[in-house]
Amino acid sequence: MSTTPWCQAENLLCIRLDAIGDLLMTGPAIRALKCGRPGRRVTVLTSPATLAPFLPGVDQVLTYEAPWMKAARSRTDAHDDRVLLRLLRRQRFDAAVIFKVYSQNPLPAAHLCYLADIPLRLAHCRENPYHLLTDACLVADGRVIAVAEEERFTRIKHAKRPIPFSAYELPYHAIDFCLRQAGIALVDLQHIAYAYDPQQLLRERDLHGITLSFEPSAEPAPGWDSPWDPLFFSYILNAPRHLLDGVPHH
């Protein structure tokens, strides 16, 4: 049996917060996740109008009116959200899979899972998820070929610490695994997605006019939101070259 964290996940949360028809279309994927490991327990978090109890492979159903969904009623406080968060924490889920339609953003649900201390979080995301989602993924013609978390290879929990000094670190081992699964090399890739857009930090600044301080906290550069931003920006900007000539040989 595979030793990846996802294959070992015994207590799985599936999130599908929109309409009944959308949930029904997710049924085969939920059943496949259920069959992925003997004895796996699958909980579905969905809207109150649901068919989830009748779907094969579902062990438990939780209902929630997410305030970021169109059909949710208007609320004046976050009481229901706090109640759900406490419930999710008590359930101690090993992983969460977020399902959505193409026009929806999975990050509110991913943030909910993050706050609930669910260690593995998976979703299709067009925006920068930063640390809200956890895995590397290879996609060809819209089809997922391979997915892996760097932790599987390094045995370092969540692979690296989310601090500026490690921004240049890429999931080399997970990338190598995905390429080998697909039978291709790095030069065969058309696009590489990285969960950060340096232009968002650059804004209107002149790239060649940025200076780096040896002690950012003691001598912060003027005009930045954080004294560490210039260093963070430099690391991210150089990340593609790390892929070309900085990959560790193993």
Coordinates of C-alpha atoms in Angstrom, one line a residue:
M1 CA 0.0 0.0 0.0
S2 CA 1.2 3.5 -0.8
T3 CA 2.6 5.5 2.1
T4 CA 1.6 9.0 1.0
P5 CA -0.3 11.0 3.6
W6 CA -3.4 11.1 1.4
C7 CA -3.5 7.3 1.1
Q8 CA -3.1 7.0 4.9
A9 CA -5.9 9.5 5.7
E10 CA -8.6 7.5 7.5
N11 CA -11.0 10.4 8.5
L12 CA -11.8 12.4 5.4
L13 CA -13.9 15.6 5.0
C14 CA -15.5 16.3 1.6
I15 CA -16.9 19.8 1.2
R16 CA -19.6 20.7 -1.4
L17 CA -21.5 23.8 -0.3
D18 CA -23.7 24.6 -3.3
A19 CA -26.9 23.2 -4.8
I20 CA -28.3 19.6 -4.7
G21 CA -27.5 19.0 -8.3
D22 CA -23.9 20.0 -7.8
L23 CA -23.6 17.6 -4.9
L24 CA -25.2 14.8 -6.9
M25 CA -22.6 15.3 -9.6
T26 CA -19.8 15.0 -6.9
G27 CA -21.2 11.6 -5.8
P28 CA -18.8 9.4 -7.9
A29 CA -15.7 11.3 -6.7
I30 CA -16.9 10.9 -3.0
R31 CA -17.4 7.2 -3.6
A32 CA -13.9 6.9 -5.1
L33 CA -12.4 8.6 -2.1
K34 CA -14.3 6.3 0.2
C35 CA -12.9 3.2 -1.7
G36 CA -9.4 4.6 -1.7
R37 CA -8.6 3.1 1.7
P38 CA -10.3 0.2 3.6
G39 CA -12.2 1.5 6.6
R40 CA -12.0 5.1 5.6
R41 CA -14.7 7.3 7.1
V42 CA -16.1 10.1 4.8
T43 CA -18.0 13.1 6.1
V44 CA -19.7 15.5 3.7
L45 CA -20.1 19.2 4.7
T46 CA -22.8 20.6 2.5
S47 CA -25.7 23.1 2.5
P48 CA -28.9 22.3 4.4
A49 CA -30.8 21.4 1.2
T50 CA -28.9 18.2 0.6
L51 CA -29.1 14.6 -0.8
A52 CA -25.8 13.7 0.9
P53 CA -27.3 11.0 3.2
F54 CA -28.4 9.1 0.2
L55 CA -25.0 9.1 -1.6
P56 CA -23.0 5.9 -1.5
G57 CA -19.9 6.1 0.6
V58 CA -21.1 8.8 2.9
D59 CA -20.8 8.0 6.7
Q60 CA -21.8 11.4 8.1
V61 CA -23.4 14.6 6.9
L62 CA -22.8 18.1 8.3
T63 CA -24.8 21.0 7.1
Y64 CA -23.6 24.6 6.9
E65 CA -24.9 27.9 5.4
A66 CA -21.6 29.3 4.2
P67 CA -21.7 33.1 4.1
W68 CA -19.7 33.2 0.9
M69 CA -22.3 31.1 -1.0
K70 CA -25.0 32.9 -3.0
A71 CA -28.0 31.0 -1.5
A72 CA -27.0 31.5 2.2
R73 CA -29.4 33.6 4.3
S74 CA -28.2 36.9 5.6
R75 CA -26.6 36.9 9.1
T76 CA -25.6 39.6 11.5
D77 CA -22.9 37.6 13.4
A78 CA -20.5 34.7 13.0
H79 CA -22.1 32.4 15.7
D80 CA -22.8 29.6 13.2
D81 CA -19.3 29.8 11.9
R82 CA -17.8 29.5 15.3
V83 CA -20.0 26.5 16.2
L84 CA -19.0 24.7 13.0
L85 CA -15.3 25.4 13.5
R86 CA -15.5 23.9 17.0
L87 CA -17.3 20.8 15.6
L88 CA -14.7 20.4 12.8
R89 CA -11.9 20.5 15.4
R90 CA -13.5 17.9 17.5
Q91 CA -13.8 15.6 14.5
R92 CA -10.0 15.6 14.0
F93 CA -10.1 15.1 10.3
D94 CA -6.9 13.9 8.6
A95 CA -7.7 15.6 5.3
A96 CA -10.2 17.7 3.4
V97 CA -11.2 17.8 -0.3
I98 CA -13.0 20.9 -1.5
F99 CA -15.3 20.5 -4.5
K100 CA -16.7 23.5 -6.4
V101 CA -17.7 24.8 -9.8
Y102 CA -15.3 26.7 -12.0
S103 CA -16.5 30.1 -11.0
Q104 CA -16.2 29.6 -7.3
N105 CA -13.2 30.3 -5.1
P106 CA -12.2 27.5 -2.7
L107 CA -10.1 29.6 -0.4
P108 CA -12.9 30.5 2.2
A109 CA -13.5 26.8 2.7
A110 CA -9.8 26.1 2.7
H111 CA -9.3 28.8 5.4
L112 CA -12.0 27.1 7.4
C113 CA -10.2 23.8 7.2
Y114 CA -6.9 25.5 8.1
L115 CA -8.4 27.0 11.2
A116 CA -9.8 23.6 12.1
D117 CA -6.3 22.1 12.0
I118 CA -7.0 19.8 9.1
P119 CA -3.4 19.0 7.9
L120 CA -4.1 18.0 4.3
R121 CA -6.2 20.4 2.2
L122 CA -6.9 19.9 -1.5
A123 CA -8.9 22.0 -4.1
H124 CA -8.6 23.3 -7.6
C125 CA -7.6 27.0 -7.2
R126 CA -6.9 29.6 -9.8
E127 CA -5.7 32.2 -7.2
N128 CA -2.6 32.1 -5.0
P129 CA -3.5 29.8 -2.1
Y130 CA -0.3 30.4 -0.2
H131 CA -0.4 28.0 2.7
L132 CA -4.1 27.3 2.7
L133 CA -3.7 24.4 0.3
T134 CA -0.9 21.8 0.8
D135 CA 0.0 19.7 -2.3
A136 CA 1.9 19.8 -5.6
C137 CA 0.0 18.6 -8.6
L138 CA 0.7 17.9 -12.3
V139 CA -2.1 18.6 -14.8
A140 CA -2.1 17.6 -18.5
D141 CA -5.0 18.8 -20.7
G142 CA -7.1 19.5 -17.7
R143 CA -6.5 16.0 -16.2
V144 CA -4.6 15.4 -12.9
I145 CA -1.7 13.1 -13.6
A146 CA 0.1 13.1 -10.2
V147 CA -0.1 14.8 -6.9
A148 CA 2.2 14.6 -3.9
E149 CA 3.2 16.5 -0.8
E150 CA 6.9 17.3 -0.1
E151 CA 6.5 15.9 3.4
R152 CA 6.2 12.4 2.0
F153 CA 9.8 12.6 0.9
T154 CA 11.5 14.8 3.5
R155 CA 9.6 13.6 6.6
I156 CA 9.4 17.3 7.5
K157 CA 5.9 18.2 8.6
H158 CA 4.3 20.4 5.9
A159 CA 7.7 20.4 4.1
K160 CA 8.9 23.9 5.2
R161 CA 8.1 26.7 7.5
P162 CA 6.0 29.6 5.9
I163 CA 8.7 32.3 6.6
P164 CA 10.4 34.7 4.2
F165 CA 13.7 32.9 4.5
S166 CA 12.3 29.7 2.9
A167 CA 10.4 31.4 0.1
Y168 CA 13.0 30.2 -2.4
E169 CA 12.5 26.6 -1.4
L170 CA 10.5 24.6 -3.9
P171 CA 9.0 21.1 -3.4
Y172 CA 11.8 19.5 -5.4
H173 CA 11.1 15.9 -4.4
A174 CA 7.4 16.2 -5.0
I175 CA 8.1 17.8 -8.4
D176 CA 10.5 15.0 -9.3
F177 CA 7.8 12.4 -8.3
C178 CA 5.1 14.0 -10.4
L179 CA 7.4 14.2 -13.5
R180 CA 8.4 10.5 -13.1
Q181 CA 4.8 9.5 -12.7
A182 CA 4.0 11.3 -16.0
G183 CA 7.2 10.0 -17.8
I184 CA 8.3 13.4 -18.7
A185 CA 11.2 15.9 -17.9
L186 CA 11.1 19.4 -16.6
V187 CA 11.8 20.8 -20.1
D188 CA 8.5 19.2 -21.3
L189 CA 6.4 21.4 -19.1
Q190 CA 4.5 24.3 -20.7
H191 CA 3.7 26.1 -17.4
I192 CA 4.9 26.0 -13.8
A193 CA 2.4 27.4 -11.2
Y194 CA 3.9 28.8 -8.0
A195 CA 1.7 30.1 -5.1
Y196 CA 3.0 33.6 -5.2
D197 CA 2.9 36.5 -7.7
P198 CA 5.9 38.8 -7.2
Q199 CA 4.3 41.5 -9.2
Q200 CA 1.7 41.9 -6.5
L201 CA 4.5 42.9 -4.1
L202 CA 6.5 45.0 -6.7
R203 CA 3.5 47.3 -7.6
E204 CA 4.9 50.5 -9.1
R205 CA 8.5 50.1 -7.8
D206 CA 11.5 50.0 -10.1
L207 CA 12.9 46.5 -10.0
H208 CA 16.5 47.8 -10.4
G209 CA 16.1 50.4 -7.6
I210 CA 15.4 47.9 -4.8
T211 CA 18.1 47.5 -2.1
L212 CA 18.4 44.7 0.4
S213 CA 19.5 45.3 3.9
F214 CA 21.7 42.9 5.9
E215 CA 19.5 43.6 8.9
P216 CA 15.9 44.3 7.7
S217 CA 14.4 44.4 11.1
A218 CA 17.0 47.0 12.3
E219 CA 17.2 49.0 9.1
P220 CA 13.9 48.6 7.3
A221 CA 13.7 49.8 3.7
P222 CA 11.2 52.7 3.3
G223 CA 7.9 52.3 1.4
W224 CA 7.3 48.6 2.2
D225 CA 4.5 47.1 4.3
S226 CA 7.1 44.8 6.1
P227 CA 10.8 45.2 6.5
W228 CA 11.2 41.6 5.2
D229 CA 9.3 42.3 1.9
P230 CA 12.4 43.1 -0.2
L231 CA 14.1 39.9 0.9
F232 CA 10.9 37.9 0.3
F233 CA 10.5 39.4 -3.2
S234 CA 14.1 38.6 -4.1
Y235 CA 13.7 35.0 -3.1
I236 CA 10.5 34.5 -5.1
L237 CA 11.9 36.3 -8.1
N238 CA 14.9 33.9 -8.2
A239 CA 12.7 30.8 -7.7
P240 CA 12.5 29.9 -11.5
R241 CA 16.3 29.9 -11.7
H242 CA 16.5 27.5 -8.7
L243 CA 14.4 25.1 -10.8
L244 CA 16.9 25.3 -13.7
D245 CA 20.2 25.1 -11.8
G246 CA 19.5 24.8 -8.1
V247 CA 17.7 21.5 -7.9
P248 CA 19.4 19.2 -5.4
H249 CA 20.7 16.0 -7.0
H250 CA 19.5 12.8 -5.4

